[in-house]
């Protein structure tokens, strides 16, 4: 059975890497990898880290790219790739425009499609935009749906999807594999965080969502400023996303505070090392919400809604919106109330146990071999 993995961004690469490794280790499975490189820089270092060599690279990233061009260029490029690769199965992950284009290209060529991390829903077509629509459309086109949680599984069952499995999220497989790969590199990674005092409590911040650009993003940065000023004994580490909408506001509000370290986006091994060293995480990232509880790190989610409610329900994360006061007061409680902190840190991770890739391979073997 020959599979073609199609992806274009860092989170997709991270979440597909352990599955690609599992496919490589499975005798009856032949695979090829196609990247669209919708986001180039951050993707390449993940591929290097996991030693994945793409067979096809559409190299789509352009300055000021837009959804129309990415979709059109991806579809045109993927037609040729599929014609050359001739896969039995196309595998896409998540909700990016690349994942949607990959599923649509597979559909046009009448090739079976597997969707990893299927069934997430915010139930608001315009938020997150365009991801919610991408997920719904991929859900329509896919033949095999690998849901990361019980809730995602139920979302697909409720619309009568066949071939749906609740397998957990490959992000946990990637995290555990990644930590294993960096196990002996502690001091060399530490040396790349010059000026940060790791004997202090570390607060890790990431924010990049389009839905927050503008005023909500200013509120987030002002809240971080408030936290930094109140808790001078903490180190706030903020790897700043490359998007200019993020960079301009962050440097305007946060660049002159001594315990706020604005750093370049980190490569994946350094980032998971940093999660492991953190006391608290403030983020709008989906992947980070899933990773952090495996390492017992409480997460404040700086969004108005999250399609990852399981973490909120389990108590590993708290939704604090993009309101300056609510972000500050939630952080304040966790930094001052040990009981509340421990409750979150010890809550059970609902996103999987690191066996998702193995489960997916087992299922596909039953289907194909
Ligand atoms: N990540 C990283 N470096 C960073 C920030 C995040 O490698 O500086 C990783 C993180 O471990 C997670 C993924 O990127 O697995 C999340 O990506 P992002 O927040 O961009 O997207 P989302 O998960 O919200 O789709």
GROMACS .gro file of C-alpha atoms and ligand atoms in nm:
model
  394
    1UNK     CA    1   0.000   0.000   0.000
    2UNK     CA    2   0.145   0.334  -0.104
    3UNK     CA    3   0.064   0.653   0.087
    4UNK     CA    4   0.134   1.013   0.006
    5UNK     CA    5   0.163   1.248   0.306
    6UNK     CA    6   0.078   1.609   0.216
    7UNK     CA    7   0.147   1.902   0.451
    8UNK     CA    8   0.267   2.259   0.452
    9UNK     CA    9   0.320   2.413   0.797
   10UNK     CA   10   0.516   2.349   1.115
   11UNK     CA   11   0.231   2.208   1.326
   12UNK     CA   12   0.135   1.964   1.052
   13UNK     CA   13   0.498   1.851   1.020
   14UNK     CA   14   0.524   1.801   1.396
   15UNK     CA   15   0.201   1.606   1.416
   16UNK     CA   16   0.271   1.390   1.110
   17UNK     CA   17   0.639   1.319   1.189
   18UNK     CA   18   0.577   1.030   1.433
   19UNK     CA   19   0.324   0.877   1.192
   20UNK     CA   20   0.573   0.902   0.904
   21UNK     CA   21   0.833   0.731   1.127
   22UNK     CA   22   0.581   0.458   1.210
   23UNK     CA   23   0.501   0.409   0.839
   24UNK     CA   24   0.873   0.387   0.761
   25UNK     CA   25   0.904   0.109   1.016
   26UNK     CA   26   0.609  -0.089   0.875
   27UNK     CA   27   0.711  -0.344   0.609
   28UNK     CA   28   0.397  -0.347   0.390
   29UNK     CA   29   0.374   0.031   0.377
   30UNK     CA   30   0.540   0.237   0.107
   31UNK     CA   31   0.528   0.615   0.146
   32UNK     CA   32   0.618   0.944  -0.013
   33UNK     CA   33   0.611   1.290   0.140
   34UNK     CA   34   0.498   1.607  -0.036
   35UNK     CA   35   0.537   1.946   0.129
   36UNK     CA   36   0.369   2.257  -0.005
   37UNK     CA   37   0.586   2.470   0.228
   38UNK     CA   38   0.298   2.711   0.289
   39UNK     CA   39   0.518   2.833   0.581
   40UNK     CA   40   0.876   2.762   0.485
   41UNK     CA   41   1.123   2.852   0.762
   42UNK     CA   42   0.947   2.687   1.051
   43UNK     CA   43   0.870   2.372   0.855
   44UNK     CA   44   1.224   2.290   0.744
   45UNK     CA   45   1.373   2.268   1.093
   46UNK     CA   46   1.105   2.020   1.201
   47UNK     CA   47   1.184   1.803   0.898
   48UNK     CA   48   1.557   1.816   0.982
   49UNK     CA   49   1.496   1.730   1.346
   50UNK     CA   50   1.288   1.423   1.266
   51UNK     CA   51   1.507   1.335   0.965
   52UNK     CA   52   1.226   1.348   0.710
   53UNK     CA   53   1.327   1.409   0.349
   54UNK     CA   54   1.037   1.524   0.131
   55UNK     CA   55   1.005   1.353  -0.207
   56UNK     CA   56   0.818   1.654  -0.348
   57UNK     CA   57   0.848   2.021  -0.250
   58UNK     CA   58   0.599   2.264  -0.406
   59UNK     CA   59   0.775   2.557  -0.238
   60UNK     CA   60   0.461   2.772  -0.234
   61UNK     CA   61   0.555   3.036   0.023
   62UNK     CA   62   0.554   3.387  -0.122
   63UNK     CA   63   0.564   3.734   0.036
   64UNK     CA   64   0.213   3.860   0.126
   65UNK     CA   65   0.061   3.530   0.021
   66UNK     CA   66  -0.316   3.494   0.032
   67UNK     CA   67  -0.558   3.207   0.061
   68UNK     CA   68  -0.662   3.222  -0.305
   69UNK     CA   69  -0.306   3.186  -0.432
   70UNK     CA   70  -0.208   2.916  -0.181
   71UNK     CA   71  -0.515   2.707  -0.265
   72UNK     CA   72  -0.483   2.748  -0.642
   73UNK     CA   73  -0.106   2.685  -0.649
   74UNK     CA   74  -0.133   2.387  -0.414
   75UNK     CA   75  -0.406   2.224  -0.622
   76UNK     CA   76  -0.219   2.273  -0.948
   77UNK     CA   77   0.104   2.140  -0.798
   78UNK     CA   78  -0.062   1.847  -0.624
   79UNK     CA   79  -0.225   1.726  -0.948
   80UNK     CA   80   0.120   1.662  -1.095
   81UNK     CA   81   0.256   1.510  -0.773
   82UNK     CA   82  -0.035   1.268  -0.743
   83UNK     CA   83  -0.005   1.170  -1.110
   84UNK     CA   84   0.362   1.088  -1.059
   85UNK     CA   85   0.339   0.929  -0.713
   86UNK     CA   86   0.023   0.723  -0.783
   87UNK     CA   87  -0.067   0.666  -0.416
   88UNK     CA   88  -0.343   0.439  -0.285
   89UNK     CA   89  -0.396   0.674   0.008
   90UNK     CA   90  -0.344   1.044   0.075
   91UNK     CA   91  -0.283   1.151   0.436
   92UNK     CA   92  -0.352   1.505   0.555
   93UNK     CA   93  -0.351   1.649   0.905
   94UNK     CA   94  -0.555   1.918   1.077
   95UNK     CA   95  -0.715   2.220   0.922
   96UNK     CA   96  -0.473   2.422   0.711
   97UNK     CA   97  -0.537   2.534   0.356
   98UNK     CA   98  -0.274   2.282   0.246
   99UNK     CA   99  -0.463   2.002   0.422
  100UNK     CA  100  -0.784   2.108   0.249
  101UNK     CA  101  -0.613   2.135  -0.091
  102UNK     CA  102  -0.454   1.792  -0.035
  103UNK     CA  103  -0.791   1.636   0.042
  104UNK     CA  104  -0.956   1.810  -0.254
  105UNK     CA  105  -0.677   1.701  -0.490
  106UNK     CA  106  -0.717   1.343  -0.365
  107UNK     CA  107  -1.091   1.363  -0.414
  108UNK     CA  108  -1.055   1.493  -0.771
  109UNK     CA  109  -0.822   1.199  -0.841
  110UNK     CA  110  -1.056   0.959  -0.659
  111UNK     CA  111  -0.793   0.843  -0.416
  112UNK     CA  112  -0.878   0.742  -0.060
  113UNK     CA  113  -0.806   1.011   0.199
  114UNK     CA  114  -0.711   0.973   0.564
  115UNK     CA  115  -0.757   1.273   0.793
  116UNK     CA  116  -0.544   1.286   1.108
  117UNK     CA  117  -0.681   1.505   1.390
  118UNK     CA  118  -1.030   1.485   1.246
  119UNK     CA  119  -1.353   1.612   1.400
  120UNK     CA  120  -1.242   1.927   1.582
  121UNK     CA  121  -1.524   2.181   1.567
  122UNK     CA  122  -1.575   2.533   1.701
  123UNK     CA  123  -1.922   2.535   1.539
  124UNK     CA  124  -1.856   2.885   1.413
  125UNK     CA  125  -1.775   2.871   1.042
  126UNK     CA  126  -1.585   3.198   1.057
  127UNK     CA  127  -1.376   3.127   1.365
  128UNK     CA  128  -1.106   3.019   1.353
  129UNK     CA  129  -1.091   3.143   0.994
  130UNK     CA  130  -1.037   2.967   0.761
  131UNK     CA  131  -0.957   2.659   0.972
  132UNK     CA  132  -1.312   2.567   1.081
  133UNK     CA  133  -1.430   2.562   0.719
  134UNK     CA  134  -1.120   2.366   0.617
  135UNK     CA  135  -1.196   2.101   0.882
  136UNK     CA  136  -1.555   2.069   0.774
  137UNK     CA  137  -1.464   2.037   0.408
  138UNK     CA  138  -1.186   1.786   0.476
  139UNK     CA  139  -1.437   1.593   0.688
  140UNK     CA  140  -1.668   1.572   0.386
  141UNK     CA  141  -1.394   1.450   0.154
  142UNK     CA  142  -1.203   1.204   0.376
  143UNK     CA  143  -1.262   0.827   0.390
  144UNK     CA  144  -1.082   0.756   0.719
  145UNK     CA  145  -1.117   0.992   1.014
  146UNK     CA  146  -0.869   0.970   1.302
  147UNK     CA  147  -1.021   1.171   1.586
  148UNK     CA  148  -0.786   1.292   1.862
  149UNK     CA  149  -1.045   1.287   2.142
  150UNK     CA  150  -1.379   1.139   2.236
  151UNK     CA  151  -1.546   1.475   2.167
  152UNK     CA  152  -1.402   1.494   1.813
  153UNK     CA  153  -1.511   1.133   1.760
  154UNK     CA  154  -1.867   1.223   1.866
  155UNK     CA  155  -1.870   1.529   1.639
  156UNK     CA  156  -1.810   1.300   1.342
  157UNK     CA  157  -2.048   1.027   1.457
  158UNK     CA  158  -2.325   1.281   1.502
  159UNK     CA  159  -2.313   1.355   1.129
  160UNK     CA  160  -2.308   0.984   1.045
  161UNK     CA  161  -1.949   0.953   0.933
  162UNK     CA  162  -1.823   0.599   0.878
  163UNK     CA  163  -1.467   0.486   0.954
  164UNK     CA  164  -1.410   0.709   1.254
  165UNK     CA  165  -1.164   0.611   1.527
  166UNK     CA  166  -1.074   0.784   1.854
  167UNK     CA  167  -0.697   0.736   1.868
  168UNK     CA  168  -0.559   1.036   2.061
  169UNK     CA  169  -0.338   1.305   1.913
  170UNK     CA  170  -0.007   1.238   1.738
  171UNK     CA  171   0.123   1.562   1.895
  172UNK     CA  172   0.188   1.363   2.213
  173UNK     CA  173   0.379   1.095   2.018
  174UNK     CA  174   0.588   1.374   1.863
  175UNK     CA  175   0.652   1.537   2.200
  176UNK     CA  176   0.768   1.214   2.364
  177UNK     CA  177   0.979   1.118   2.063
  178UNK     CA  178   1.124   1.471   2.053
  179UNK     CA  179   1.214   1.473   2.425
  180UNK     CA  180   1.384   1.136   2.379
  181UNK     CA  181   1.589   1.274   2.089
  182UNK     CA  182   1.711   1.576   2.290
  183UNK     CA  183   1.767   1.388   2.614
  184UNK     CA  184   2.146   1.428   2.621
  185UNK     CA  185   2.155   1.786   2.488
  186UNK     CA  186   2.040   1.973   2.797
  187UNK     CA  187   2.344   2.198   2.839
  188UNK     CA  188   2.378   2.284   2.470
  189UNK     CA  189   2.010   2.385   2.456
  190UNK     CA  190   2.043   2.585   2.778
  191UNK     CA  191   2.332   2.784   2.631
  192UNK     CA  192   2.107   2.908   2.351
  193UNK     CA  193   1.884   3.089   2.605
  194UNK     CA  194   2.140   3.346   2.708
  195UNK     CA  195   2.021   3.607   2.959
  196UNK     CA  196   1.729   3.400   3.093
  197UNK     CA  197   1.756   3.288   3.453
  198UNK     CA  198   1.617   2.934   3.469
  199UNK     CA  199   1.640   2.924   3.847
  200UNK     CA  200   1.336   3.156   3.842
  201UNK     CA  201   0.981   3.065   3.748
  202UNK     CA  202   0.946   3.069   3.371
  203UNK     CA  203   0.625   3.188   3.205
  204UNK     CA  204   0.616   3.084   2.840
  205UNK     CA  205   0.400   3.294   2.605
  206UNK     CA  206   0.305   3.227   2.243
  207UNK     CA  207   0.043   3.407   2.034
  208UNK     CA  208  -0.012   3.412   1.662
  209UNK     CA  209  -0.381   3.383   1.574
  210UNK     CA  210  -0.530   3.592   1.298
  211UNK     CA  211  -0.855   3.625   1.496
  212UNK     CA  212  -0.666   3.822   1.766
  213UNK     CA  213  -0.490   4.071   1.542
  214UNK     CA  214  -0.560   4.432   1.634
  215UNK     CA  215  -0.715   4.529   1.966
  216UNK     CA  216  -0.732   4.178   2.121
  217UNK     CA  217  -0.360   4.141   2.056
  218UNK     CA  218  -0.289   4.473   2.227
  219UNK     CA  219  -0.490   4.351   2.527
  220UNK     CA  220  -0.288   4.030   2.543
  221UNK     CA  221   0.042   4.220   2.535
  222UNK     CA  222  -0.077   4.469   2.797
  223UNK     CA  223  -0.176   4.179   3.025
  224UNK     CA  224   0.170   4.024   2.981
  225UNK     CA  225   0.319   4.361   3.071
  226UNK     CA  226   0.103   4.376   3.386
  227UNK     CA  227   0.211   4.024   3.488
  228UNK     CA  228   0.579   4.105   3.428
  229UNK     CA  229   0.557   4.420   3.638
  230UNK     CA  230   0.374   4.250   3.925
  231UNK     CA  231   0.594   3.937   3.927
  232UNK     CA  232   0.944   4.070   3.878
  233UNK     CA  233   1.089   3.744   4.010
  234UNK     CA  234   0.947   3.554   3.711
  235UNK     CA  235   1.106   3.534   3.369
  236UNK     CA  236   0.861   3.571   3.080
  237UNK     CA  237   0.985   3.409   2.760
  238UNK     CA  238   0.798   3.501   2.443
  239UNK     CA  239   0.910   3.346   2.113
  240UNK     CA  240   0.755   3.601   1.876
  241UNK     CA  241   0.582   3.471   1.565
  242UNK     CA  242   0.714   3.604   1.233
  243UNK     CA  243   0.383   3.760   1.126
  244UNK     CA  244   0.420   4.143   1.121
  245UNK     CA  245   0.076   4.182   1.285
  246UNK     CA  246   0.225   4.004   1.586
  247UNK     CA  247   0.573   4.158   1.578
  248UNK     CA  248   0.468   4.523   1.561
  249UNK     CA  249   0.238   4.510   1.862
  250UNK     CA  250   0.471   4.293   2.069
  251UNK     CA  251   0.766   4.523   2.020
  252UNK     CA  252   0.555   4.834   2.084
  253UNK     CA  253   0.420   4.710   2.419
  254UNK     CA  254   0.675   4.463   2.553
  255UNK     CA  255   1.021   4.551   2.431
  256UNK     CA  256   1.146   4.756   2.726
  257UNK     CA  257   1.069   4.524   3.020
  258UNK     CA  258   1.365   4.355   3.182
  259UNK     CA  259   1.199   4.025   3.276
  260UNK     CA  260   1.027   3.987   2.937
  261UNK     CA  261   1.250   3.808   2.688
  262UNK     CA  262   1.129   3.854   2.331
  263UNK     CA  263   1.306   3.591   2.127
  264UNK     CA  264   1.283   3.454   1.774
  265UNK     CA  265   1.049   3.158   1.715
  266UNK     CA  266   1.224   2.853   1.852
  267UNK     CA  267   1.297   2.541   1.665
  268UNK     CA  268   1.088   2.251   1.788
  269UNK     CA  269   1.348   2.076   2.009
  270UNK     CA  270   1.426   2.400   2.192
  271UNK     CA  271   1.059   2.478   2.225
  272UNK     CA  272   0.964   2.146   2.386
  273UNK     CA  273   1.269   2.176   2.612
  274UNK     CA  274   1.136   2.519   2.717
  275UNK     CA  275   0.784   2.384   2.781
  276UNK     CA  276   0.944   2.131   3.010
  277UNK     CA  277   1.127   2.407   3.201
  278UNK     CA  278   0.820   2.635   3.229
  279UNK     CA  279   0.602   2.695   3.532
  280UNK     CA  280   0.305   2.835   3.343
  281UNK     CA  281   0.210   2.871   2.976
  282UNK     CA  282   0.002   3.148   2.824
  283UNK     CA  283  -0.086   3.069   2.463
  284UNK     CA  284  -0.336   3.075   2.180
  285UNK     CA  285  -0.173   2.774   2.015
  286UNK     CA  286  -0.371   2.456   1.967
  287UNK     CA  287  -0.068   2.228   1.972
  288UNK     CA  288   0.076   2.381   2.287
  289UNK     CA  289  -0.257   2.335   2.471
  290UNK     CA  290  -0.226   1.966   2.390
  291UNK     CA  291   0.146   1.926   2.466
  292UNK     CA  292   0.168   2.113   2.796
  293UNK     CA  293  -0.047   1.879   3.010
  294UNK     CA  294   0.171   1.580   2.922
  295UNK     CA  295   0.445   1.764   3.111
  296UNK     CA  296   0.213   1.889   3.387
  297UNK     CA  297   0.218   2.256   3.285
  298UNK     CA  298  -0.100   2.464   3.336
  299UNK     CA  299  -0.216   2.656   3.030
  300UNK     CA  300  -0.406   2.985   3.007
  301UNK     CA  301  -0.572   2.999   2.665
  302UNK     CA  302  -0.583   3.356   2.534
  303UNK     CA  303  -0.879   3.312   2.299
  304UNK     CA  304  -1.250   3.375   2.323
  305UNK     CA  305  -1.324   3.014   2.237
  306UNK     CA  306  -1.131   2.695   2.189
  307UNK     CA  307  -1.215   2.385   1.991
  308UNK     CA  308  -1.006   2.197   2.247
  309UNK     CA  309  -1.264   2.197   2.524
  310UNK     CA  310  -1.139   1.865   2.658
  311UNK     CA  311  -0.848   2.037   2.828
  312UNK     CA  312  -1.079   2.295   2.983
  313UNK     CA  313  -1.311   2.020   3.107
  314UNK     CA  314  -1.023   1.806   3.236
  315UNK     CA  315  -0.877   2.113   3.412
  316UNK     CA  316  -0.542   2.121   3.228
  317UNK     CA  317  -0.626   2.456   3.066
  318UNK     CA  318  -0.834   2.763   3.137
  319UNK     CA  319  -0.998   2.982   2.874
  320UNK     CA  320  -0.920   3.343   2.969
  321UNK     CA  321  -1.026   3.528   2.650
  322UNK     CA  322  -0.831   3.825   2.518
  323UNK     CA  323  -0.928   4.054   2.799
  324UNK     CA  324  -0.642   4.231   2.980
  325UNK     CA  325  -0.790   4.197   3.327
  326UNK     CA  326  -0.897   3.832   3.298
  327UNK     CA  327  -0.558   3.720   3.163
  328UNK     CA  328  -0.380   3.905   3.442
  329UNK     CA  329  -0.606   3.783   3.722
  330UNK     CA  330  -0.593   3.418   3.609
  331UNK     CA  331  -0.214   3.430   3.593
  332UNK     CA  332  -0.207   3.605   3.932
  333UNK     CA  333  -0.408   3.323   4.093
  334UNK     CA  334  -0.183   3.050   3.953
  335UNK     CA  335   0.130   3.235   4.060
  336UNK     CA  336   0.006   3.294   4.412
  337UNK     CA  337  -0.223   3.000   4.494
  338UNK     CA  338  -0.041   2.669   4.521
  339UNK     CA  339  -0.357   2.462   4.555
  340UNK     CA  340  -0.508   2.606   4.238
  341UNK     CA  341  -0.178   2.559   4.054
  342UNK     CA  342  -0.137   2.197   4.161
  343UNK     CA  343  -0.493   2.115   4.062
  344UNK     CA  344  -0.421   2.223   3.706
  345UNK     CA  345  -0.072   2.075   3.694
  346UNK     CA  346  -0.199   1.734   3.808
  347UNK     CA  347  -0.510   1.718   3.587
  348UNK     CA  348  -0.513   1.426   3.343
  349UNK     CA  349  -0.412   1.498   2.983
  350UNK     CA  350  -0.712   1.419   2.760
  351UNK     CA  351  -0.513   1.435   2.435
  352UNK     CA  352  -0.354   1.094   2.424
  353UNK     CA  353  -0.076   0.879   2.564
  354UNK     CA  354   0.181   0.871   2.286
  355UNK     CA  355   0.047   0.560   2.106
  356UNK     CA  356  -0.164   0.735   1.842
  357UNK     CA  357   0.066   0.667   1.544
  358UNK     CA  358   0.085   0.299   1.632
  359UNK     CA  359  -0.295   0.282   1.656
  360UNK     CA  360  -0.340   0.451   1.317
  361UNK     CA  361  -0.095   0.212   1.149
  362UNK     CA  362  -0.270  -0.086   1.306
  363UNK     CA  363  -0.607   0.032   1.176
  364UNK     CA  364  -0.475   0.104   0.826
  365UNK     CA  365  -0.308  -0.238   0.817
  366UNK     CA  366  -0.643  -0.399   0.890
  367UNK     CA  367  -0.803  -0.192   0.613
  368UNK     CA  368  -0.531  -0.246   0.350
  369UNK     CA  369  -0.329  -0.560   0.421
  370LIG     N1  370   0.631   2.547   1.841
  370LIG     C1  371   0.766   2.553   1.808
  370LIG     N2  372   0.833   2.672   1.826
  370LIG     C2  373   0.772   2.785   1.873
  370LIG     C3  374   0.632   2.780   1.903
  370LIG     C4  375   0.565   2.659   1.886
  370LIG     O1  376   0.824   2.453   1.764
  370LIG     O2  377   0.840   2.890   1.887
  370LIG     C5  378   0.559   2.419   1.818
  370LIG     C6  379   0.482   2.366   1.936
  370LIG     O3  380   0.556   2.272   2.009
  370LIG     C7  381   0.358   2.303   1.874
  370LIG     C8  382   0.342   2.371   1.742
  370LIG     O4  383   0.464   2.442   1.718
  370LIG     O5  384   0.375   2.165   1.850
  370LIG     C9  385   0.225   2.465   1.748
  370LIG     O6  386   0.226   2.546   1.640
  370LIG     P1  387   0.140   2.679   1.631
  370LIG     O7  388   0.122   2.737   1.766
  370LIG     O8  389   0.210   2.764   1.528
  370LIG     O9  390   0.003   2.631   1.566
  370LIG     P2  391  -0.131   2.564   1.619
  370LIG    O10  392  -0.098   2.446   1.702
  370LIG    O11  393  -0.210   2.667   1.691
  370LIG    O12  394  -0.201   2.523   1.492
   0.00000   0.00000   0.00000
